Amino acid sequence: MTAFIPDFPGATVVPSPNHGERADGRRPDMIVLHYTGMDSADGALAWLCSEQSQVSSHYFVHEDGRVLQLVPEERRAWHAGKSQWKGEADINSASIGIEIVNPGHPGGLPDYPEAQVAAVAELCRNCVERWGVVPERVLAHSDVAPIRKVDPGENFPWARLHAAGIGHWVEPAPISGGRFFQRGDQGPPVEALQAMLALYGYATGITGVFDAPTEGDVAAFQRHFRPERVDGIADFSTIDTLHRLLTALPKRRDQSA
């Protein structure tokens, strides 16, 4: 692919060949954040720009805050893979993908540098303003692909992004004792938990059985919204945080309709 004019004024264009048309003229109304999960930024960038990889993202944010644009926003980058949110399965057509340089879990999940977080916030704010992305549709790769993906990880500072006006967030409830639900439990309380997760957007089956997919969805929720402990067990802290997030959602029509 040849060079193009960046959509984000602060970006340097480094074209990737891996992109296509957004399905049915779909406009992006989501932002999905990833970490690169590789040893080096150069290696990650080369992979995203290689025809062999068949993966890409719209943006690539270095640790020092430099922003590269690999794919025009009007095009469908290949970053989310098999994923789902609010009943929509073609997340690539619905989203802008941002890769953040960080070795992730394989590299010990190091902190995201301040300059990098500030750059991600500025980039997201710009995309939000231009595309009208609502706060609850700024998501982690792990939100739209639980179990399969864990990025950008529980160490990503979602609270700092929210303080900058990006994303949906409430202060997590403290971890304490009390009743909890885990793998193998079943009954109406588990069904109610599954319904809450599905209402927020996760692809949780409402079966009344706390199965492996439900455990994965709970862990994905914790990784984003209650990162102090990510264990897939629905304790009071997890359920209360989820309930308050749902209560805080603005009343609006489904953005994916």
PDB file of C-alpha atoms in Angstrom:
ATOM      1  CA  MET A   1       0.000   0.000   0.000  1.00  0.00           C
ATOM      2  CA  THR A   2       1.250   3.477  -0.819  1.00  0.00           C
ATOM      3  CA  ALA A   3       1.433   6.386   1.579  1.00  0.00           C
ATOM      4  CA  PHE A   4      -1.730   8.221   2.616  1.00  0.00           C
ATOM      5  CA  ILE A   5      -2.657  11.292   4.607  1.00  0.00           C
ATOM      6  CA  PRO A   6      -2.947  10.399   8.316  1.00  0.00           C
ATOM      7  CA  ASP A   7      -6.346  10.742   9.955  1.00  0.00           C
ATOM      8  CA  PHE A   8      -4.731  11.669  13.262  1.00  0.00           C
ATOM      9  CA  PRO A   9      -2.616  14.811  12.756  1.00  0.00           C
ATOM     10  CA  GLY A  10       0.088  13.602  15.144  1.00  0.00           C
ATOM     11  CA  ALA A  11       0.678  10.306  13.331  1.00  0.00           C
ATOM     12  CA  THR A  12       3.475   9.272  10.977  1.00  0.00           C
ATOM     13  CA  VAL A  13       2.297   7.010   8.164  1.00  0.00           C
ATOM     14  CA  VAL A  14       3.887   3.554   7.878  1.00  0.00           C
ATOM     15  CA  PRO A  15       1.581   1.664   5.497  1.00  0.00           C
ATOM     16  CA  SER A  16       0.537  -1.940   6.082  1.00  0.00           C
ATOM     17  CA  PRO A  17      -0.837  -4.018   3.193  1.00  0.00           C
ATOM     18  CA  ASN A  18      -3.228  -5.855   5.501  1.00  0.00           C
ATOM     19  CA  HIS A  19      -6.668  -4.253   5.234  1.00  0.00           C
ATOM     20  CA  GLY A  20      -9.927  -4.350   3.301  1.00  0.00           C
ATOM     21  CA  GLU A  21     -13.327  -2.759   2.921  1.00  0.00           C
ATOM     22  CA  ARG A  22     -15.511  -2.284   5.999  1.00  0.00           C
ATOM     23  CA  ALA A  23     -18.572  -4.522   5.589  1.00  0.00           C
ATOM     24  CA  ASP A  24     -21.661  -2.828   4.153  1.00  0.00           C
ATOM     25  CA  GLY A  25     -20.133   0.629   4.460  1.00  0.00           C
ATOM     26  CA  ARG A  26     -19.932   0.240   8.266  1.00  0.00           C
ATOM     27  CA  ARG A  27     -18.642   3.313  10.097  1.00  0.00           C
ATOM     28  CA  PRO A  28     -16.354   2.640  13.046  1.00  0.00           C
ATOM     29  CA  ASP A  29     -18.033   3.279  16.385  1.00  0.00           C
ATOM     30  CA  MET A  30     -15.665   1.306  18.602  1.00  0.00           C
ATOM     31  CA  ILE A  31     -12.023   1.561  19.635  1.00  0.00           C
ATOM     32  CA  VAL A  32     -10.195  -1.656  20.547  1.00  0.00           C
ATOM     33  CA  LEU A  33      -6.902  -1.450  22.437  1.00  0.00           C
ATOM     34  CA  HIS A  34      -4.176  -4.106  22.191  1.00  0.00           C
ATOM     35  CA  TYR A  35      -0.638  -4.642  23.369  1.00  0.00           C
ATOM     36  CA  THR A  36       1.960  -5.871  20.882  1.00  0.00           C
ATOM     37  CA  GLY A  37       3.079  -8.753  23.129  1.00  0.00           C
ATOM     38  CA  MET A  38       6.481  -9.028  21.438  1.00  0.00           C
ATOM     39  CA  ASP A  39      10.072  -8.496  22.552  1.00  0.00           C
ATOM     40  CA  SER A  40      10.656  -5.387  20.455  1.00  0.00           C
ATOM     41  CA  ALA A  41       8.706  -2.559  18.881  1.00  0.00           C
ATOM     42  CA  ASP A  42      10.549  -3.031  15.592  1.00  0.00           C
ATOM     43  CA  GLY A  43       9.616  -6.707  15.447  1.00  0.00           C
ATOM     44  CA  ALA A  44       5.968  -5.974  16.208  1.00  0.00           C
ATOM     45  CA  LEU A  45       5.791  -3.239  13.592  1.00  0.00           C
ATOM     46  CA  ALA A  46       7.426  -5.440  10.967  1.00  0.00           C
ATOM     47  CA  TRP A  47       4.884  -8.195  11.698  1.00  0.00           C
ATOM     48  CA  LEU A  48       1.927  -5.838  11.378  1.00  0.00           C
ATOM     49  CA  CYS A  49       3.278  -4.598   8.041  1.00  0.00           C
ATOM     50  CA  SER A  50       4.088  -8.037   6.607  1.00  0.00           C
ATOM     51  CA  GLU A  51       1.724  -9.601   4.063  1.00  0.00           C
ATOM     52  CA  GLN A  52       2.618 -12.981   5.583  1.00  0.00           C
ATOM     53  CA  SER A  53       1.131 -12.080   8.974  1.00  0.00           C
ATOM     54  CA  GLN A  54      -2.354 -11.161   7.718  1.00  0.00           C
ATOM     55  CA  VAL A  55      -2.734  -8.877  10.751  1.00  0.00           C
ATOM     56  CA  SER A  56      -2.631  -5.114  11.136  1.00  0.00           C
ATOM     57  CA  SER A  57      -4.009  -2.232  13.153  1.00  0.00           C
ATOM     58  CA  HIS A  58      -4.909   1.335  12.375  1.00  0.00           C
ATOM     59  CA  TYR A  59      -2.425   2.779  14.870  1.00  0.00           C
ATOM     60  CA  PHE A  60       0.800   1.793  16.624  1.00  0.00           C
ATOM     61  CA  VAL A  61       1.896   3.705  19.726  1.00  0.00           C
ATOM     62  CA  HIS A  62       5.543   3.595  20.794  1.00  0.00           C
ATOM     63  CA  GLU A  63       6.658   3.679  24.418  1.00  0.00           C
ATOM     64  CA  ASP A  64       7.898   7.249  23.995  1.00  0.00           C
ATOM     65  CA  GLY A  65       4.497   8.388  22.690  1.00  0.00           C
ATOM     66  CA  ARG A  66       5.223   8.423  18.956  1.00  0.00           C
ATOM     67  CA  VAL A  67       2.140   7.429  16.968  1.00  0.00           C
ATOM     68  CA  LEU A  68       2.240   5.622  13.634  1.00  0.00           C
ATOM     69  CA  GLN A  69      -0.756   5.046  11.364  1.00  0.00           C
ATOM     70  CA  LEU A  70      -0.638   1.800   9.431  1.00  0.00           C
ATOM     71  CA  VAL A  71      -4.120   1.687   7.875  1.00  0.00           C
ATOM     72  CA  PRO A  72      -6.527   4.525   6.983  1.00  0.00           C
ATOM     73  CA  GLU A  73      -9.476   4.679   9.357  1.00  0.00           C
ATOM     74  CA  GLU A  74     -11.948   4.299   6.499  1.00  0.00           C
ATOM     75  CA  ARG A  75     -10.472   0.847   5.846  1.00  0.00           C
ATOM     76  CA  ARG A  76     -10.955  -2.385   7.808  1.00  0.00           C
ATOM     77  CA  ALA A  77      -7.740  -3.290   9.629  1.00  0.00           C
ATOM     78  CA  TRP A  78      -7.234  -6.904  10.714  1.00  0.00           C
ATOM     79  CA  HIS A  79      -6.669  -6.635  14.443  1.00  0.00           C
ATOM     80  CA  ALA A  80      -9.544  -8.210  16.407  1.00  0.00           C
ATOM     81  CA  GLY A  81      -9.789 -11.696  14.887  1.00  0.00           C
ATOM     82  CA  LYS A  82     -12.652 -13.891  16.056  1.00  0.00           C
ATOM     83  CA  SER A  83     -14.502 -11.604  18.437  1.00  0.00           C
ATOM     84  CA  GLN A  84     -17.919 -10.342  19.459  1.00  0.00           C
ATOM     85  CA  TRP A  85     -19.537  -7.439  21.290  1.00  0.00           C
ATOM     86  CA  LYS A  86     -23.198  -6.560  21.741  1.00  0.00           C
ATOM     87  CA  GLY A  87     -24.124  -9.371  19.366  1.00  0.00           C
ATOM     88  CA  GLU A  88     -21.880  -8.059  16.582  1.00  0.00           C
ATOM     89  CA  ALA A  89     -19.244 -10.495  15.285  1.00  0.00           C
ATOM     90  CA  ASP A  90     -17.385  -8.421  12.678  1.00  0.00           C
ATOM     91  CA  ILE A  91     -15.536  -6.238  15.164  1.00  0.00           C
ATOM     92  CA  ASN A  92     -12.923  -5.295  12.566  1.00  0.00           C
ATOM     93  CA  SER A  93     -15.570  -3.566  10.460  1.00  0.00           C
ATOM     94  CA  ALA A  94     -16.951  -1.755  13.507  1.00  0.00           C
ATOM     95  CA  SER A  95     -13.733  -0.572  15.118  1.00  0.00           C
ATOM     96  CA  ILE A  96     -10.471   1.311  15.089  1.00  0.00           C
ATOM     97  CA  GLY A  97      -7.625  -0.860  16.329  1.00  0.00           C
ATOM     98  CA  ILE A  98      -4.732   0.577  18.337  1.00  0.00           C
ATOM     99  CA  GLU A  99      -1.612  -1.495  19.067  1.00  0.00           C
ATOM    100  CA  ILE A 100       0.371  -0.285  22.085  1.00  0.00           C
ATOM    101  CA  VAL A 101       4.013  -1.305  22.343  1.00  0.00           C
ATOM    102  CA  ASN A 102       4.330  -3.492  25.428  1.00  0.00           C
ATOM    103  CA  PRO A 103       5.685  -7.055  25.769  1.00  0.00           C
ATOM    104  CA  GLY A 104       2.580  -7.943  27.753  1.00  0.00           C
ATOM    105  CA  HIS A 105       2.146 -11.119  29.779  1.00  0.00           C
ATOM    106  CA  PRO A 106       4.993 -12.964  27.979  1.00  0.00           C
ATOM    107  CA  GLY A 107       7.326 -10.139  29.027  1.00  0.00           C
ATOM    108  CA  GLY A 108       6.149  -9.834  32.623  1.00  0.00           C
ATOM    109  CA  LEU A 109       3.464  -7.197  31.969  1.00  0.00           C
ATOM    110  CA  PRO A 110       5.580  -4.076  32.585  1.00  0.00           C
ATOM    111  CA  ASP A 111       4.036  -0.692  33.281  1.00  0.00           C
ATOM    112  CA  TYR A 112       2.941   1.484  30.388  1.00  0.00           C
ATOM    113  CA  PRO A 113       5.108   4.639  30.344  1.00  0.00           C
ATOM    114  CA  GLU A 114       3.439   7.979  31.076  1.00  0.00           C
ATOM    115  CA  ALA A 115       4.286   9.405  27.645  1.00  0.00           C
ATOM    116  CA  GLN A 116       2.712   6.392  25.974  1.00  0.00           C
ATOM    117  CA  VAL A 117      -0.486   6.553  28.045  1.00  0.00           C
ATOM    118  CA  ALA A 118      -0.808  10.277  27.320  1.00  0.00           C
ATOM    119  CA  ALA A 119      -0.379   9.600  23.596  1.00  0.00           C
ATOM    120  CA  VAL A 120      -3.005   6.818  23.640  1.00  0.00           C
ATOM    121  CA  ALA A 121      -5.427   9.133  25.438  1.00  0.00           C
ATOM    122  CA  GLU A 122      -4.863  11.935  22.916  1.00  0.00           C
ATOM    123  CA  LEU A 123      -5.261   9.549  19.982  1.00  0.00           C
ATOM    124  CA  CYS A 124      -8.440   8.019  21.427  1.00  0.00           C
ATOM    125  CA  ARG A 125      -9.897  11.457  22.155  1.00  0.00           C
ATOM    126  CA  ASN A 126      -9.316  12.491  18.560  1.00  0.00           C
ATOM    127  CA  CYS A 127     -10.969   9.307  17.223  1.00  0.00           C
ATOM    128  CA  VAL A 128     -13.872   9.658  19.669  1.00  0.00           C
ATOM    129  CA  GLU A 129     -14.558  13.201  18.551  1.00  0.00           C
ATOM    130  CA  ARG A 130     -14.368  12.453  14.838  1.00  0.00           C
ATOM    131  CA  TRP A 131     -16.397   9.231  14.883  1.00  0.00           C
ATOM    132  CA  GLY A 132     -18.720   9.808  17.834  1.00  0.00           C
ATOM    133  CA  VAL A 133     -17.501   6.790  19.817  1.00  0.00           C
ATOM    134  CA  VAL A 134     -19.371   6.543  23.132  1.00  0.00           C
ATOM    135  CA  PRO A 135     -17.357   5.812  26.299  1.00  0.00           C
ATOM    136  CA  GLU A 136     -18.571   2.229  26.791  1.00  0.00           C
ATOM    137  CA  ARG A 137     -17.331   1.279  23.317  1.00  0.00           C
ATOM    138  CA  VAL A 138     -13.672   1.947  24.099  1.00  0.00           C
ATOM    139  CA  LEU A 139     -12.695  -1.645  24.830  1.00  0.00           C
ATOM    140  CA  ALA A 140      -9.889  -4.107  25.397  1.00  0.00           C
ATOM    141  CA  HIS A 141      -9.092  -6.878  22.942  1.00  0.00           C
ATOM    142  CA  SER A 142      -9.801  -9.211  25.872  1.00  0.00           C
ATOM    143  CA  ASP A 143     -13.333  -7.778  26.184  1.00  0.00           C
ATOM    144  CA  VAL A 144     -14.283  -8.746  22.640  1.00  0.00           C
ATOM    145  CA  ALA A 145     -12.309 -12.027  22.614  1.00  0.00           C
ATOM    146  CA  PRO A 146     -12.314 -13.440  26.179  1.00  0.00           C
ATOM    147  CA  ILE A 147     -10.122 -16.477  26.917  1.00  0.00           C
ATOM    148  CA  ARG A 148      -8.507 -16.233  23.481  1.00  0.00           C
ATOM    149  CA  LYS A 149      -6.943 -12.832  24.194  1.00  0.00           C
ATOM    150  CA  VAL A 150      -5.788 -11.075  27.373  1.00  0.00           C
ATOM    151  CA  ASP A 151      -4.453  -7.782  26.019  1.00  0.00           C
ATOM    152  CA  PRO A 152      -3.826  -4.981  26.813  1.00  0.00           C
ATOM    153  CA  GLY A 153      -3.773  -6.683  30.215  1.00  0.00           C
ATOM    154  CA  GLU A 154      -4.747  -5.943  33.783  1.00  0.00           C
ATOM    155  CA  ASN A 155      -1.836  -3.523  34.073  1.00  0.00           C
ATOM    156  CA  PHE A 156      -3.292  -1.129  31.502  1.00  0.00           C
ATOM    157  CA  PRO A 157      -4.334   2.130  33.242  1.00  0.00           C
ATOM    158  CA  TRP A 158      -7.999   2.376  32.248  1.00  0.00           C
ATOM    159  CA  ALA A 159      -8.672   4.706  35.186  1.00  0.00           C
ATOM    160  CA  ARG A 160      -6.116   7.180  33.840  1.00  0.00           C
ATOM    161  CA  LEU A 161      -7.743   7.100  30.417  1.00  0.00           C
ATOM    162  CA  HIS A 162     -11.117   7.738  32.009  1.00  0.00           C
ATOM    163  CA  ALA A 163      -9.687  10.666  33.960  1.00  0.00           C
ATOM    164  CA  ALA A 164      -8.641  12.073  30.575  1.00  0.00           C
ATOM    165  CA  GLY A 165     -12.227  11.721  29.333  1.00  0.00           C
ATOM    166  CA  ILE A 166     -11.830   8.390  27.530  1.00  0.00           C
ATOM    167  CA  GLY A 167     -13.797   5.197  28.201  1.00  0.00           C
ATOM    168  CA  HIS A 168     -16.334   3.983  30.735  1.00  0.00           C
ATOM    169  CA  TRP A 169     -15.240   3.401  34.325  1.00  0.00           C
ATOM    170  CA  VAL A 170     -16.362   3.292  37.934  1.00  0.00           C
ATOM    171  CA  GLU A 171     -14.084   2.810  40.911  1.00  0.00           C
ATOM    172  CA  PRO A 172     -13.944  -0.958  41.543  1.00  0.00           C
ATOM    173  CA  ALA A 173     -15.588  -2.194  44.720  1.00  0.00           C
ATOM    174  CA  PRO A 174     -13.031  -3.326  47.327  1.00  0.00           C
ATOM    175  CA  ILE A 175     -12.290  -7.027  47.448  1.00  0.00           C
ATOM    176  CA  SER A 176     -13.951  -8.520  50.504  1.00  0.00           C
ATOM    177  CA  GLY A 177     -15.670 -11.671  51.677  1.00  0.00           C
ATOM    178  CA  GLY A 178     -19.214 -12.767  51.051  1.00  0.00           C
ATOM    179  CA  ARG A 179     -20.929 -15.042  48.597  1.00  0.00           C
ATOM    180  CA  PHE A 180     -19.297 -15.772  45.253  1.00  0.00           C
ATOM    181  CA  PHE A 181     -19.929 -17.857  42.130  1.00  0.00           C
ATOM    182  CA  GLN A 182     -17.416 -20.007  40.309  1.00  0.00           C
ATOM    183  CA  ARG A 183     -17.052 -22.842  37.798  1.00  0.00           C
ATOM    184  CA  GLY A 184     -19.689 -25.515  38.333  1.00  0.00           C
ATOM    185  CA  ASP A 185     -22.218 -23.373  40.190  1.00  0.00           C
ATOM    186  CA  GLN A 186     -25.689 -23.095  38.716  1.00  0.00           C
ATOM    187  CA  GLY A 187     -29.094 -21.603  39.325  1.00  0.00           C
ATOM    188  CA  PRO A 188     -30.955 -18.289  39.043  1.00  0.00           C
ATOM    189  CA  PRO A 189     -28.146 -16.173  40.603  1.00  0.00           C
ATOM    190  CA  VAL A 190     -25.707 -17.426  37.957  1.00  0.00           C
ATOM    191  CA  GLU A 191     -28.290 -16.732  35.256  1.00  0.00           C
ATOM    192  CA  ALA A 192     -28.668 -13.184  36.614  1.00  0.00           C
ATOM    193  CA  LEU A 193     -24.876 -12.680  36.493  1.00  0.00           C
ATOM    194  CA  GLN A 194     -24.755 -13.935  32.902  1.00  0.00           C
ATOM    195  CA  ALA A 195     -27.586 -11.584  31.954  1.00  0.00           C
ATOM    196  CA  MET A 196     -25.699  -8.630  33.423  1.00  0.00           C
ATOM    197  CA  LEU A 197     -22.534  -9.498  31.492  1.00  0.00           C
ATOM    198  CA  ALA A 198     -24.534  -9.893  28.276  1.00  0.00           C
ATOM    199  CA  LEU A 199     -26.326  -6.607  28.862  1.00  0.00           C
ATOM    200  CA  TYR A 200     -23.002  -4.827  29.173  1.00  0.00           C
ATOM    201  CA  GLY A 201     -21.854  -6.345  25.883  1.00  0.00           C
ATOM    202  CA  TYR A 202     -20.034  -9.618  26.510  1.00  0.00           C
ATOM    203  CA  ALA A 203     -21.041 -12.649  24.447  1.00  0.00           C
ATOM    204  CA  THR A 204     -22.129 -14.518  27.580  1.00  0.00           C
ATOM    205  CA  GLY A 205     -24.615 -17.339  27.166  1.00  0.00           C
ATOM    206  CA  ILE A 206     -27.507 -17.107  29.626  1.00  0.00           C
ATOM    207  CA  THR A 207     -27.711 -20.741  30.693  1.00  0.00           C
ATOM    208  CA  GLY A 208     -27.771 -20.623  34.483  1.00  0.00           C
ATOM    209  CA  VAL A 209     -24.583 -22.732  34.550  1.00  0.00           C
ATOM    210  CA  PHE A 210     -21.248 -21.157  35.490  1.00  0.00           C
ATOM    211  CA  ASP A 211     -19.265 -22.864  32.746  1.00  0.00           C
ATOM    212  CA  ALA A 212     -15.818 -22.226  31.235  1.00  0.00           C
ATOM    213  CA  PRO A 213     -17.019 -19.480  28.841  1.00  0.00           C
ATOM    214  CA  THR A 214     -18.717 -17.657  31.725  1.00  0.00           C
ATOM    215  CA  GLU A 215     -15.528 -17.918  33.765  1.00  0.00           C
ATOM    216  CA  GLY A 216     -13.622 -16.460  30.807  1.00  0.00           C
ATOM    217  CA  ASP A 217     -16.050 -13.561  30.493  1.00  0.00           C
ATOM    218  CA  VAL A 218     -15.807 -12.821  34.221  1.00  0.00           C
ATOM    219  CA  ALA A 219     -11.995 -12.848  33.986  1.00  0.00           C
ATOM    220  CA  ALA A 220     -12.108 -10.494  30.980  1.00  0.00           C
ATOM    221  CA  PHE A 221     -14.391  -8.152  32.887  1.00  0.00           C
ATOM    222  CA  GLN A 222     -12.056  -8.213  35.877  1.00  0.00           C
ATOM    223  CA  ARG A 223      -9.025  -7.596  33.668  1.00  0.00           C
ATOM    224  CA  HIS A 224     -10.587  -4.338  32.471  1.00  0.00           C
ATOM    225  CA  PHE A 225     -12.734  -3.132  35.355  1.00  0.00           C
ATOM    226  CA  ARG A 226     -11.494  -4.885  38.547  1.00  0.00           C
ATOM    227  CA  PRO A 227      -7.824  -5.587  37.803  1.00  0.00           C
ATOM    228  CA  GLU A 228      -6.651  -6.091  41.394  1.00  0.00           C
ATOM    229  CA  ARG A 229      -7.562  -9.775  41.153  1.00  0.00           C
ATOM    230  CA  VAL A 230      -8.217 -11.613  37.892  1.00  0.00           C
ATOM    231  CA  ASP A 231      -9.382 -15.123  38.736  1.00  0.00           C
ATOM    232  CA  GLY A 232     -12.699 -15.643  36.902  1.00  0.00           C
ATOM    233  CA  ILE A 233     -14.570 -15.954  40.209  1.00  0.00           C
ATOM    234  CA  ALA A 234     -17.605 -13.701  40.488  1.00  0.00           C
ATOM    235  CA  ASP A 235     -17.169 -12.321  44.004  1.00  0.00           C
ATOM    236  CA  PHE A 236     -19.059  -9.395  45.535  1.00  0.00           C
ATOM    237  CA  SER A 237     -16.489  -6.885  44.255  1.00  0.00           C
ATOM    238  CA  THR A 238     -16.874  -8.098  40.667  1.00  0.00           C
ATOM    239  CA  ILE A 239     -20.672  -8.219  40.718  1.00  0.00           C
ATOM    240  CA  ASP A 240     -21.038  -4.858  42.456  1.00  0.00           C
ATOM    241  CA  THR A 241     -18.636  -3.177  40.022  1.00  0.00           C
ATOM    242  CA  LEU A 242     -20.538  -4.650  37.064  1.00  0.00           C
ATOM    243  CA  HIS A 243     -23.860  -3.515  38.508  1.00  0.00           C
ATOM    244  CA  ARG A 244     -22.620   0.057  39.020  1.00  0.00           C
ATOM    245  CA  LEU A 245     -21.206   0.163  35.474  1.00  0.00           C
ATOM    246  CA  LEU A 246     -24.588  -0.890  34.106  1.00  0.00           C
ATOM    247  CA  THR A 247     -26.362   1.678  36.258  1.00  0.00           C
ATOM    248  CA  ALA A 248     -24.000   4.382  34.999  1.00  0.00           C
ATOM    249  CA  LEU A 249     -24.672   3.630  31.332  1.00  0.00           C
ATOM    250  CA  PRO A 250     -26.439   6.500  29.563  1.00  0.00           C
ATOM    251  CA  LYS A 251     -29.842   5.662  28.144  1.00  0.00           C
ATOM    252  CA  ARG A 252     -29.319   5.511  24.400  1.00  0.00           C
ATOM    253  CA  ARG A 253     -30.136   3.320  21.461  1.00  0.00           C
ATOM    254  CA  ASP A 254     -27.791   0.423  20.748  1.00  0.00           C
ATOM    255  CA  GLN A 255     -24.874   1.933  18.841  1.00  0.00           C
ATOM    256  CA  SER A 256     -24.464  -1.161  16.711  1.00  0.00           C
ATOM    257  CA  ALA A 257     -28.047  -1.078  15.418  1.00  0.00           C
TER     258      ALA A 257
END
